[in-house]
């Protein structure tokens, strides 16, 4: 397997709006990130991915771009951005920018032009259709609720938007659109950007027939007609040829609703498309029968099965980006661990899982201190348009508002978007003004300052884990073999690379678990690379009782 810096790197994801506010307007900004570059460097991460910072009216917090060449006013200026990349590079940290090219804001000049008349030279930059039998052109549903079509008065036609109606989908079948986008990407790469995270890149090619979905499911979004659509690979290959291949850079492609065989096509090195895949299968482990806005209890056996499938299928064929949460997900420790009694133990265990699998780990801001879901009590405290639109849509369809609020508390993307908790001063040290979204009330206890001071903290554990990931290449490149696949409590696997073997043992539960090693491991002498509860440097693998959320990373001697 070929070695690359980006395979050995650990990425830290920054949601700029909620990271650090430098000027007291309540909104995180670029200068706020600059103030924390030393913190990132001390942590020991190799690269940061920042969510979109381009000019945007903020319908979807920057995922609705109105000018790709400008920085959002609230985030600062191009000079600030230049200073940020320079500061990061001076500390040896690479910068990955978010690229949102499936859609733009309806306030982008292309769309303003496009909407103005059917004869506009920009008309064909977006996807316009006349009505069909006095109805929308087809019955697909938007990710954010309601139809994907929005009627526009000016020309009495509809435009397509897979997300909010303020996020109009670009027409990728138009060569001019593609060329404009490639030029824009090159402009950022010429400024020294080290990588691109490609937002919903597998949605760019639509079935031009726009067929209705015929279904008896309550929600059917019409996905087969635009997820991994007809020309998606042609366009990504072209993008690679025109842009990526000309730079020393990395690409991470976000591909929702994509299984392994389809996913591999994007990252098979021979196909020259993308470097890493961001897939969602693990994030779907707790979906209910009706999908994301429905909840079911997840269980470890299913969880492991998904991880195992991806670990084993991609090995030697393509490289994965690993994550347990993002700005679109709910807090890791609240979802997969225990955010009360065993918050520390489970946070450490989950970080260990993330950093001992094959792939490039992405740590989301706040996970290094075990931040939790805020459990807002009222829908009015949520800011995310997806959350609000889905809530309103479901309630309008007859779902009980109380039940919907429960679902929102569990699922809302705002769970990850509450301000970073730096210290115990007001607003967690995030801002001197009024934060744009409420700070989690547990900030006096859970914050970076406390974590730095406490030798046993999650943060200090992670720092050590990052050093070990760097030193032990088995954790990066090794293959993956899992034991006790049907065990509902234990998670145990072996990584092996060039003759070195590392075993990871975890108790994924609030109860003690008895661990009886298989004969292949029994009696083996090991050095303890990491553990959240034992302090010895060497052990031999014997029967043992594991404490709740105990984890051990053992290198076989
Ligand atoms: O929130 C989700 C996670 O399961 C999805 O519905 C999400 O919208 C989808 O995965 C695409 O996400 C990306 O594109 C969106 C943006 O809102 C998300 O923040 C972004 O990560 C539209 O640009
Ligand atoms: Ca600010």
Coordinates of C-alpha atoms and ligand atoms in Angstrom, one line a residue:
X1 CA 0.0 0.0 0.0
X2 CA 1.4 3.3 -1.0
X3 CA 2.3 5.7 1.9
X4 CA 1.1 9.3 1.7
X5 CA 1.1 12.1 4.3
X6 CA -2.6 12.3 4.3
X7 CA -3.0 8.6 5.2
X8 CA -0.7 9.2 8.2
X9 CA -2.4 12.5 9.2
X10 CA -5.0 13.1 11.8
X11 CA -7.4 15.9 10.8
X12 CA -9.2 18.2 13.2
X13 CA -12.5 19.6 12.0
X14 CA -13.3 23.2 12.8
X15 CA -16.8 24.7 12.6
X16 CA -15.7 28.3 12.4
X17 CA -19.0 29.8 13.5
X18 CA -18.8 28.0 16.8
X19 CA -15.0 27.7 17.5
X20 CA -13.8 31.1 18.8
X21 CA -15.1 34.6 18.5
X22 CA -12.4 37.3 18.4
X23 CA -14.5 40.5 18.2
X24 CA -17.4 39.9 20.5
X25 CA -20.2 39.8 17.9
X26 CA -21.1 36.3 19.1
X27 CA -19.9 34.5 16.0
X28 CA -16.7 32.6 15.7
X29 CA -14.3 33.9 13.0
X30 CA -11.0 33.5 11.3
X31 CA -9.1 35.6 13.8
X32 CA -10.6 33.4 16.5
X33 CA -9.1 30.4 14.8
X34 CA -5.7 32.2 14.5
X35 CA -5.8 32.7 18.3
X36 CA -6.0 29.0 18.8
X37 CA -3.4 27.8 16.4
X38 CA -1.0 27.1 19.3
X39 CA -3.7 25.0 20.9
X40 CA -4.1 23.0 17.7
X41 CA -0.4 22.6 17.5
X42 CA -0.1 21.4 21.1
X43 CA -2.8 18.9 20.5
X44 CA -0.7 17.3 17.9
X45 CA -3.1 17.2 14.9
X46 CA -1.7 17.4 11.3
X47 CA -4.3 19.2 9.4
X48 CA -7.5 21.2 9.9
X49 CA -10.6 21.0 7.7
X50 CA -12.7 24.2 8.1
X51 CA -16.3 24.3 7.1
X52 CA -17.1 26.9 4.4
X53 CA -15.9 30.4 5.1
X54 CA -16.9 32.0 1.8
X55 CA -19.4 34.8 1.3
X56 CA -22.8 33.5 2.2
X57 CA -26.2 34.8 3.4
X58 CA -26.0 31.9 5.8
X59 CA -29.2 30.0 5.1
X60 CA -27.2 26.9 5.8
X61 CA -24.3 28.3 7.7
X62 CA -22.0 28.8 4.7
X63 CA -23.1 25.8 2.6
X64 CA -25.0 28.4 0.5
X65 CA -22.2 30.3 -1.2
X66 CA -23.0 33.6 -2.8
X67 CA -19.3 34.4 -3.8
X68 CA -16.6 31.7 -3.9
X69 CA -13.9 34.3 -4.1
X70 CA -14.8 36.3 -1.0
X71 CA -14.7 35.6 2.7
X72 CA -17.9 35.8 4.7
X73 CA -18.1 39.2 6.4
X74 CA -18.9 37.7 9.7
X75 CA -15.7 35.5 9.5
X76 CA -13.3 38.3 8.5
X77 CA -11.4 39.3 5.5
X78 CA -9.1 37.7 2.9
X79 CA -6.2 39.1 4.8
X80 CA -7.3 37.2 7.9
X81 CA -7.6 34.1 5.8
X82 CA -4.1 34.6 4.5
X83 CA -2.8 35.0 8.0
X84 CA -4.6 31.9 9.1
X85 CA -3.1 29.7 6.5
X86 CA 0.3 31.2 7.1
X87 CA 0.1 30.6 10.9
X88 CA -1.1 27.1 10.3
X89 CA 1.7 26.4 7.8
X90 CA 4.3 27.9 10.2
X91 CA 3.3 25.3 12.7
X92 CA 3.3 22.5 10.2
X93 CA -0.5 22.2 10.1
X94 CA -2.1 21.7 6.7
X95 CA -5.4 23.4 5.7
X96 CA -8.3 21.7 4.0
X97 CA -11.0 23.9 2.7
X98 CA -14.7 22.9 2.2
X99 CA -15.8 23.0 -1.5
X100 CA -19.6 23.3 -2.0
X101 CA -20.1 22.9 -5.7
X102 CA -23.4 20.9 -6.0
X103 CA -25.3 24.1 -5.4
X104 CA -24.8 27.8 -4.7
X105 CA -26.9 30.3 -2.8
X106 CA -29.8 31.8 -4.7
X107 CA -28.0 35.1 -4.0
X108 CA -25.0 34.1 -6.1
X109 CA -24.7 36.4 -9.2
X110 CA -25.0 33.4 -11.5
X111 CA -28.4 32.5 -10.0
X112 CA -29.6 36.1 -10.0
X113 CA -28.8 36.3 -13.7
X114 CA -30.2 32.8 -14.3
X115 CA -33.5 33.6 -12.7
X116 CA -33.9 36.9 -14.6
X117 CA -35.0 35.5 -18.0
X118 CA -35.2 32.3 -20.0
X119 CA -32.7 33.9 -22.4
X120 CA -30.1 34.7 -19.9
X121 CA -26.6 33.3 -20.7
X122 CA -26.7 32.0 -17.2
X123 CA -30.1 30.3 -17.5
X124 CA -28.5 26.9 -18.1
X125 CA -26.2 27.3 -15.0
X126 CA -29.0 25.9 -12.9
X127 CA -31.7 23.3 -13.5
X128 CA -35.0 24.9 -14.7
X129 CA -38.1 23.0 -15.7
X130 CA -41.7 24.1 -16.6
X131 CA -44.5 22.7 -14.5
X132 CA -45.9 19.3 -15.3
X133 CA -49.7 19.1 -15.5
X134 CA -49.9 22.2 -13.2
X135 CA -47.6 20.5 -10.7
X136 CA -44.0 20.4 -9.7
X137 CA -41.8 18.8 -12.5
X138 CA -41.5 15.7 -10.3
X139 CA -42.2 14.5 -6.8
X140 CA -38.7 14.2 -5.3
X141 CA -38.3 15.5 -1.8
X142 CA -35.6 17.8 -0.5
X143 CA -33.1 16.8 2.2
X144 CA -34.5 19.7 4.2
X145 CA -38.2 18.8 3.8
X146 CA -40.7 19.6 1.1
X147 CA -40.3 19.5 -2.7
X148 CA -37.0 19.8 -4.4
X149 CA -38.6 22.3 -6.8
X150 CA -39.3 25.9 -6.2
X151 CA -41.5 27.9 -8.4
X152 CA -40.1 31.2 -9.6
X153 CA -42.5 34.0 -10.6
X154 CA -40.3 35.8 -13.0
X155 CA -40.3 33.1 -15.7
X156 CA -43.0 30.9 -14.3
X157 CA -40.7 27.9 -14.1
X158 CA -39.3 25.8 -11.3
X159 CA -35.6 25.4 -10.3
X160 CA -34.2 22.3 -8.5
X161 CA -32.8 22.4 -5.0
X162 CA -31.8 19.2 -3.2
X163 CA -31.3 21.2 0.0
X164 CA -33.0 24.4 1.0
X165 CA -34.7 26.6 -1.6
X166 CA -31.9 29.1 -1.1
X167 CA -29.5 26.4 -2.3
X168 CA -30.1 26.1 -6.0
X169 CA -28.4 23.1 -7.7
X170 CA -25.8 23.9 -10.3
X171 CA -26.3 22.3 -13.7
X172 CA -23.1 20.1 -14.0
X173 CA -24.1 19.1 -17.5
X174 CA -23.1 22.6 -18.6
X175 CA -19.4 22.7 -19.5
X176 CA -19.3 26.4 -18.6
X177 CA -20.4 25.6 -15.1
X178 CA -17.7 23.0 -14.8
X179 CA -15.0 25.2 -16.2
X180 CA -16.0 28.1 -13.8
X181 CA -15.8 25.8 -10.9
X182 CA -12.5 24.3 -11.8
X183 CA -11.0 27.8 -12.2
X184 CA -12.3 28.7 -8.8
X185 CA -10.8 25.6 -7.2
X186 CA -7.5 26.4 -8.8
X187 CA -7.6 29.9 -7.4
X188 CA -7.8 28.5 -3.8
X189 CA -5.2 25.9 -4.5
X190 CA -2.8 28.5 -5.9
X191 CA -3.1 30.3 -2.6
X192 CA -1.6 27.3 -0.9
X193 CA -4.6 25.3 0.3
X194 CA -3.5 21.6 1.0
X195 CA -6.7 19.8 0.4
X196 CA -10.4 20.0 -0.5
X197 CA -13.4 18.4 1.3
X198 CA -16.0 18.1 -1.4
X199 CA -19.5 18.6 -0.2
X200 CA -22.1 16.1 -1.4
X201 CA -19.9 15.5 -4.5
X202 CA -21.8 12.3 -5.4
X203 CA -25.0 14.3 -6.0
X204 CA -23.8 16.5 -8.8
X205 CA -25.2 14.5 -11.7
X206 CA -29.0 14.2 -12.0
X207 CA -31.1 11.9 -14.1
X208 CA -32.3 14.5 -16.7
X209 CA -35.6 12.8 -17.2
X210 CA -36.6 13.8 -13.7
X211 CA -38.9 10.7 -13.3
X212 CA -41.4 10.6 -10.5
X213 CA -40.5 8.2 -7.7
X214 CA -43.1 5.5 -7.4
X215 CA -43.1 4.3 -3.8
X216 CA -45.1 3.3 -0.9
X217 CA -42.6 4.6 1.6
X218 CA -43.7 7.6 3.6
X219 CA -40.5 9.5 2.7
X220 CA -38.9 8.8 -0.6
X221 CA -36.5 11.4 -1.8
X222 CA -36.0 10.1 -5.3
X223 CA -32.4 9.4 -4.4
X224 CA -31.7 6.8 -7.2
X225 CA -32.1 9.6 -9.7
X226 CA -29.4 11.9 -8.3
X227 CA -27.2 9.9 -5.8
X228 CA -24.2 8.6 -7.8
X229 CA -26.0 9.8 -10.9
X230 CA -25.4 9.0 -14.5
X231 CA -22.3 11.2 -15.2
X232 CA -20.9 11.7 -11.7
X233 CA -17.7 9.7 -12.3
X234 CA -17.1 11.4 -15.7
X235 CA -17.2 14.8 -14.0
X236 CA -15.0 13.9 -11.1
X237 CA -12.4 12.4 -13.4
X238 CA -12.5 15.6 -15.4
X239 CA -12.1 17.6 -12.2
X240 CA -9.1 15.4 -11.3
X241 CA -7.5 15.9 -14.7
X242 CA -8.2 19.6 -14.8
X243 CA -7.5 20.5 -11.2
X244 CA -6.4 17.9 -8.6
X245 CA -3.7 16.2 -10.7
X246 CA -1.9 19.6 -11.0
X247 CA -1.4 20.0 -7.3
X248 CA 0.2 18.3 -4.3
X249 CA -3.1 18.0 -2.4
X250 CA -5.7 15.7 -0.9
X251 CA -9.4 15.4 -1.7
X252 CA -12.1 14.0 0.6
X253 CA -15.4 13.3 -1.0
X254 CA -18.5 13.5 1.0
X255 CA -20.8 10.8 -0.4
X256 CA -24.1 10.3 1.4
X257 CA -26.2 7.2 0.8
X258 CA -23.4 5.3 -0.9
X259 CA -22.4 1.7 -0.2
X260 CA -19.0 0.1 -0.5
X261 CA -18.9 -1.0 -4.1
X262 CA -20.2 2.4 -5.3
X263 CA -18.0 4.2 -2.8
X264 CA -14.8 2.4 -4.0
X265 CA -15.3 3.8 -7.5
X266 CA -14.6 7.3 -6.2
X267 CA -11.3 6.4 -4.4
X268 CA -9.9 3.5 -6.4
X269 CA -6.4 5.0 -7.2
X270 CA -6.5 3.6 -10.7
X271 CA -9.7 5.6 -11.6
X272 CA -8.0 8.9 -10.7
X273 CA -11.0 10.5 -9.0
X274 CA -10.7 11.3 -5.3
X275 CA -8.3 10.3 -2.4
X276 CA -10.7 9.7 0.5
X277 CA -14.3 8.9 1.0
X278 CA -16.6 10.2 3.6
X279 CA -19.3 7.6 3.9
X280 CA -22.4 7.6 6.1
X281 CA -23.2 4.0 6.8
X282 CA -22.1 4.1 10.5
X283 CA -24.1 7.3 10.9
X284 CA -27.2 5.5 9.9
X285 CA -26.9 2.8 12.6
X286 CA -29.6 4.5 14.7
X287 CA -32.0 5.5 12.0
X288 CA -35.5 4.3 12.5
X289 CA -37.7 2.7 9.8
X290 CA -38.5 6.2 8.4
X291 CA -34.9 7.2 8.2
X292 CA -32.9 10.0 9.8
X293 CA -35.7 11.8 11.5
X294 CA -36.8 8.6 13.2
X295 CA -34.7 7.0 15.9
X296 CA -34.0 3.4 16.8
X297 CA -31.7 2.0 19.4
X298 CA -28.3 1.1 17.9
X299 CA -26.5 -2.0 19.1
X300 CA -22.9 -2.9 19.1
X301 CA -23.2 -5.9 16.9
X302 CA -24.6 -3.8 14.0
X303 CA -22.1 -1.1 14.7
X304 CA -19.2 -3.5 14.5
X305 CA -20.6 -5.1 11.4
X306 CA -20.6 -1.8 9.5
X307 CA -17.1 -0.9 10.7
X308 CA -15.8 -4.3 9.8
X309 CA -17.3 -4.3 6.4
X310 CA -15.7 -1.0 5.5
X311 CA -12.4 -1.9 7.1
X312 CA -12.1 -5.2 5.3
X313 CA -13.5 -4.1 1.9
X314 CA -11.4 -1.0 1.5
X315 CA -8.2 -2.5 2.6
X316 CA -5.8 -2.2 -0.3
X317 CA -8.5 -0.8 -2.6
X318 CA -9.2 2.7 -1.4
X319 CA -8.8 5.0 1.6
X320 CA -11.5 6.0 4.0
X321 CA -11.9 9.2 6.1
X322 CA -12.9 8.0 9.6
X323 CA -15.3 9.9 11.8
X324 CA -17.8 9.4 14.6
X325 CA -19.3 12.8 14.3
X326 CA -19.3 16.0 12.3
X327 CA -21.1 19.3 12.1
X328 CA -24.1 17.4 10.8
X329 CA -24.2 14.8 13.6
X330 CA -25.0 14.5 17.2
X331 CA -22.2 14.4 19.9
X332 CA -20.2 11.3 19.9
X333 CA -20.2 10.7 23.6
X334 CA -24.0 11.3 23.9
X335 CA -24.7 9.0 21.0
X336 CA -22.2 6.1 21.3
X337 CA -20.9 6.5 24.8
X338 CA -22.4 7.6 28.1
X339 CA -22.6 11.4 28.6
X340 CA -23.2 11.1 32.4
X341 CA -21.5 8.6 34.7
X342 CA -18.9 7.3 32.3
X343 CA -18.4 10.4 30.1
X344 CA -14.7 10.4 30.5
X345 CA -14.1 6.7 30.1
X346 CA -16.4 6.4 27.1
X347 CA -15.0 9.6 25.4
X348 CA -11.5 8.1 25.7
X349 CA -12.7 4.8 24.4
X350 CA -14.4 6.3 21.4
X351 CA -11.4 8.4 20.5
X352 CA -9.3 5.3 20.8
X353 CA -11.6 3.5 18.4
X354 CA -11.3 6.4 15.9
X355 CA -7.6 6.5 16.1
X356 CA -6.9 2.7 15.8
X357 CA -8.8 1.9 12.6
X358 CA -7.4 2.0 9.0
X359 CA -8.2 5.3 7.4
X360 CA -7.6 9.0 8.2
X361 CA -9.3 10.0 11.5
X362 CA -11.2 13.3 11.6
X363 CA -11.7 14.6 15.1
X364 CA -14.5 17.1 15.4
X365 CA -14.0 20.2 17.6
X366 CA -15.0 19.6 21.2
X367 CA -14.7 15.8 21.0
X368 CA -11.2 16.2 22.6
X369 CA -12.9 17.3 25.8
X370 CA -15.9 15.1 25.6
X371 CA -18.5 17.7 24.8
X372 CA -22.1 16.5 25.0
X373 CA -25.5 17.3 23.4
X374 CA -27.0 20.4 24.9
X375 CA -30.6 19.1 25.2
X376 CA -32.3 22.4 24.4
X377 CA -35.8 22.5 25.9
X378 CA -37.6 24.3 23.2
X379 CA -37.5 24.3 19.4
X380 CA -36.9 28.0 19.5
X381 CA -33.4 27.4 20.8
X382 CA -32.4 25.5 17.7
X383 CA -30.9 27.5 14.9
X384 CA -30.3 25.0 12.2
X385 CA -32.7 25.5 9.2
X386 CA -32.7 21.8 8.5
X387 CA -33.9 21.1 12.0
X388 CA -36.5 23.8 12.0
X389 CA -37.8 23.0 8.5
X390 CA -38.0 19.3 9.2
X391 CA -39.7 20.0 12.6
X392 CA -42.3 22.2 11.0
X393 CA -42.9 19.9 8.1
X394 CA -43.4 16.8 10.3
X395 CA -45.6 18.7 12.7
X396 CA -47.7 19.9 9.7
X397 CA -48.0 16.3 8.7
X398 CA -49.5 15.4 12.0
X399 CA -46.5 14.3 14.1
X400 CA -46.9 15.1 17.8
X401 CA -44.7 18.2 18.5
X402 CA -43.5 16.7 21.8
X403 CA -42.3 13.6 20.1
X404 CA -40.7 15.7 17.4
X405 CA -38.8 17.7 20.0
X406 CA -37.5 14.5 21.5
X407 CA -36.2 13.5 18.0
X408 CA -34.7 16.9 17.5
X409 CA -32.9 16.7 20.8
X410 CA -31.3 13.5 19.8
X411 CA -30.7 14.2 16.1
X412 CA -30.3 17.9 15.5
X413 CA -27.2 19.1 13.8
X414 CA -27.1 21.9 16.4
X415 CA -25.9 19.3 18.9
X416 CA -22.5 19.7 17.4
X417 CA -22.8 23.4 16.8
X418 CA -22.9 24.8 20.3
X419 CA -19.9 27.0 21.0
X420 CA -16.6 25.3 21.8
X421 CA -16.1 25.3 25.6
X422 CA -12.7 26.9 26.3
X423 CA -13.0 27.8 30.0
X424 CA -15.4 28.5 32.8
X425 CA -15.8 32.2 32.2
X426 CA -19.1 33.5 30.8
X427 CA -20.1 31.9 27.5
X428 CA -17.3 29.3 28.0
X429 CA -14.8 31.8 26.8
X430 CA -16.1 31.5 23.3
X431 CA -17.3 35.1 23.1
X432 CA -17.5 38.3 25.0
X433 CA -20.8 39.1 23.3
X434 CA -24.0 37.1 23.0
X435 CA -23.3 33.7 21.3
X436 CA -25.3 33.1 18.1
X437 CA -26.4 29.8 19.6
X438 CA -26.7 28.9 23.3
X439 CA -23.7 27.5 25.1
X440 CA -24.1 24.1 26.6
X441 CA -24.9 24.7 30.3
X442 CA -22.2 22.2 31.4
X443 CA -19.3 24.4 30.3
X444 CA -18.2 25.3 33.8
X445 CA -17.3 21.6 34.3
X446 CA -16.4 20.6 30.7
X447 CA -13.9 22.9 29.2
X448 CA -10.4 23.0 27.7
X449 CA -8.8 24.9 30.6
X450 CA -9.9 22.2 33.1
X451 CA -8.8 19.5 30.7
X452 CA -5.4 20.9 30.2
X453 CA -4.8 21.0 34.0
X454 CA -6.0 17.5 34.7
X455 CA -3.4 14.8 33.9
X456 CA -6.1 12.2 33.5
X457 CA -8.3 14.3 31.2
X458 CA -9.7 13.2 27.9
X459 CA -7.6 15.9 26.2
X460 CA -4.3 14.7 27.7
X461 CA -5.3 11.1 26.8
X462 CA -5.9 12.2 23.2
X463 CA -2.5 13.9 23.0
X464 CA -0.8 10.7 24.0
X465 CA -2.9 8.7 21.6
X466 CA -1.9 11.1 18.8
X467 CA 1.7 10.5 19.5
X468 CA 1.2 6.7 19.4
X469 CA -0.7 6.9 16.2
X470 CA 2.2 8.7 14.7
X471 CA 4.8 6.3 16.0
X472 CA 3.0 3.0 15.3
X473 CA 2.3 2.7 11.6
X474 CA 0.5 -0.5 12.2
X475 CA -2.4 1.6 13.4
X476 CA -2.5 3.5 10.1
X477 CA -1.7 0.8 7.5
X478 CA -2.4 -2.5 9.3
X479 CA -5.1 -4.8 8.2
X480 CA -8.1 -5.4 10.5
X481 CA -9.3 -8.7 12.0
X482 CA -12.1 -8.7 14.4
X483 CA -12.9 -11.2 17.2
X484 CA -16.1 -11.8 19.1
X485 CA -18.2 -10.4 16.2
X486 CA -21.5 -11.3 17.8
X487 CA -20.6 -10.1 21.3
X488 CA -22.9 -7.2 22.3
X489 CA -20.5 -5.7 24.8
X490 CA -16.9 -6.4 23.7
X491 CA -15.2 -4.8 20.7
X492 CA -11.9 -6.4 20.0
X493 CA -9.7 -6.4 16.9
X494 CA -6.2 -7.1 15.7
X495 CA -4.2 -4.8 13.4
X496 CA -1.2 -6.2 11.6
X497 CA 1.4 -4.6 9.5
X498 CA 4.8 -5.8 8.4
X499 CA 5.0 -8.4 11.2
X500 CA 3.8 -6.0 14.0
X501 CA 0.5 -6.9 15.8
X502 CA -1.6 -4.6 17.8
X503 CA -4.7 -5.7 19.6
X504 CA -7.5 -3.3 20.7
X505 CA -9.9 -4.4 23.4
X506 CA -12.9 -2.4 24.4
X507 CA -15.9 -2.8 26.7
X508 CA -18.6 -0.8 24.9
X509 CA -21.0 -0.8 27.8
X510 CA -21.9 0.5 31.3
X511 CA -21.4 -2.9 32.8
X512 CA -18.3 -4.9 33.5
X513 CA -17.5 -7.4 30.8
X514 CA -15.6 -10.6 31.1
X515 CA -13.0 -11.0 28.4
X516 CA -11.8 -14.5 27.6
X517 CA -9.1 -14.3 25.0
X518 CA -9.1 -16.7 22.0
X519 CA -6.3 -19.2 22.1
X520 CA -4.3 -17.3 19.5
X521 CA -3.9 -14.4 21.9
X522 CA -3.9 -16.2 25.3
X523 CA -0.7 -15.7 27.3
X524 CA 0.8 -13.3 24.8
X525 CA 3.0 -10.7 26.4
X526 CA 2.2 -7.1 25.4
X527 CA 3.3 -3.6 25.9
X528 CA 0.3 -1.4 26.8
X529 CA 0.3 1.4 24.3
X530 CA -2.8 3.1 25.7
X531 CA -5.4 2.4 28.3
X532 CA -8.0 4.5 30.0
X533 CA -7.8 2.6 33.2
X534 CA -4.7 0.5 33.7
X535 CA -1.4 2.0 34.5
X536 CA 1.1 -0.8 33.9
X537 CA 3.4 -0.8 30.9
X538 CA 3.2 -4.6 30.2
X539 CA 0.6 -7.2 30.6
X540 CA 0.0 -10.7 29.3
X541 CA -3.4 -11.4 27.7
X542 CA -5.4 -13.6 30.1
X543 CA -9.0 -13.8 31.3
X544 CA -10.0 -10.5 32.7
X545 CA -12.9 -8.4 33.8
X546 CA -13.1 -5.1 31.9
X547 CA -14.5 -2.1 33.6
X548 CA -17.3 -0.1 32.0
X549 CA -15.9 1.5 28.8
X550 CA -12.4 0.2 29.5
X551 CA -10.1 0.3 26.5
X552 CA -6.6 -1.2 26.0
X553 CA -4.3 -0.9 23.0
X554 CA -1.8 -3.7 23.3
X555 CA 1.2 -4.3 21.1
X556 CA 2.2 -8.0 21.0
X557 CA 5.8 -8.5 21.9
Ligands
LIG1 O1 -27.3 16.3 7.8 C1 -27.1 15.3 7.2 C2 -26.3 14.2 7.8 O2 -26.9 13.0 7.8 C3 -27.5 15.2 5.8 O3 -28.8 15.4 5.5 C4 -26.6 16.3 5.1 O4 -27.4 17.4 4.7 C5 -25.9 15.6 3.9 O5 -25.1 14.6 4.4 C6 -25.1 16.6 3.2 O6 -24.3 17.4 4.0 C7 -23.5 18.4 3.5 O7 -24.2 19.2 2.6 C8 -25.3 20.0 3.1 C9 -24.9 20.8 4.3 O8 -26.1 21.3 4.9 C10 -24.2 19.9 5.3 O9 -23.8 20.7 6.4 C11 -23.0 19.3 4.6 O10 -22.1 18.6 5.4 C12 -25.7 21.0 2.0 O11 -24.6 21.7 1.5
LIG2 CA1 -16.8 37.3 15.5

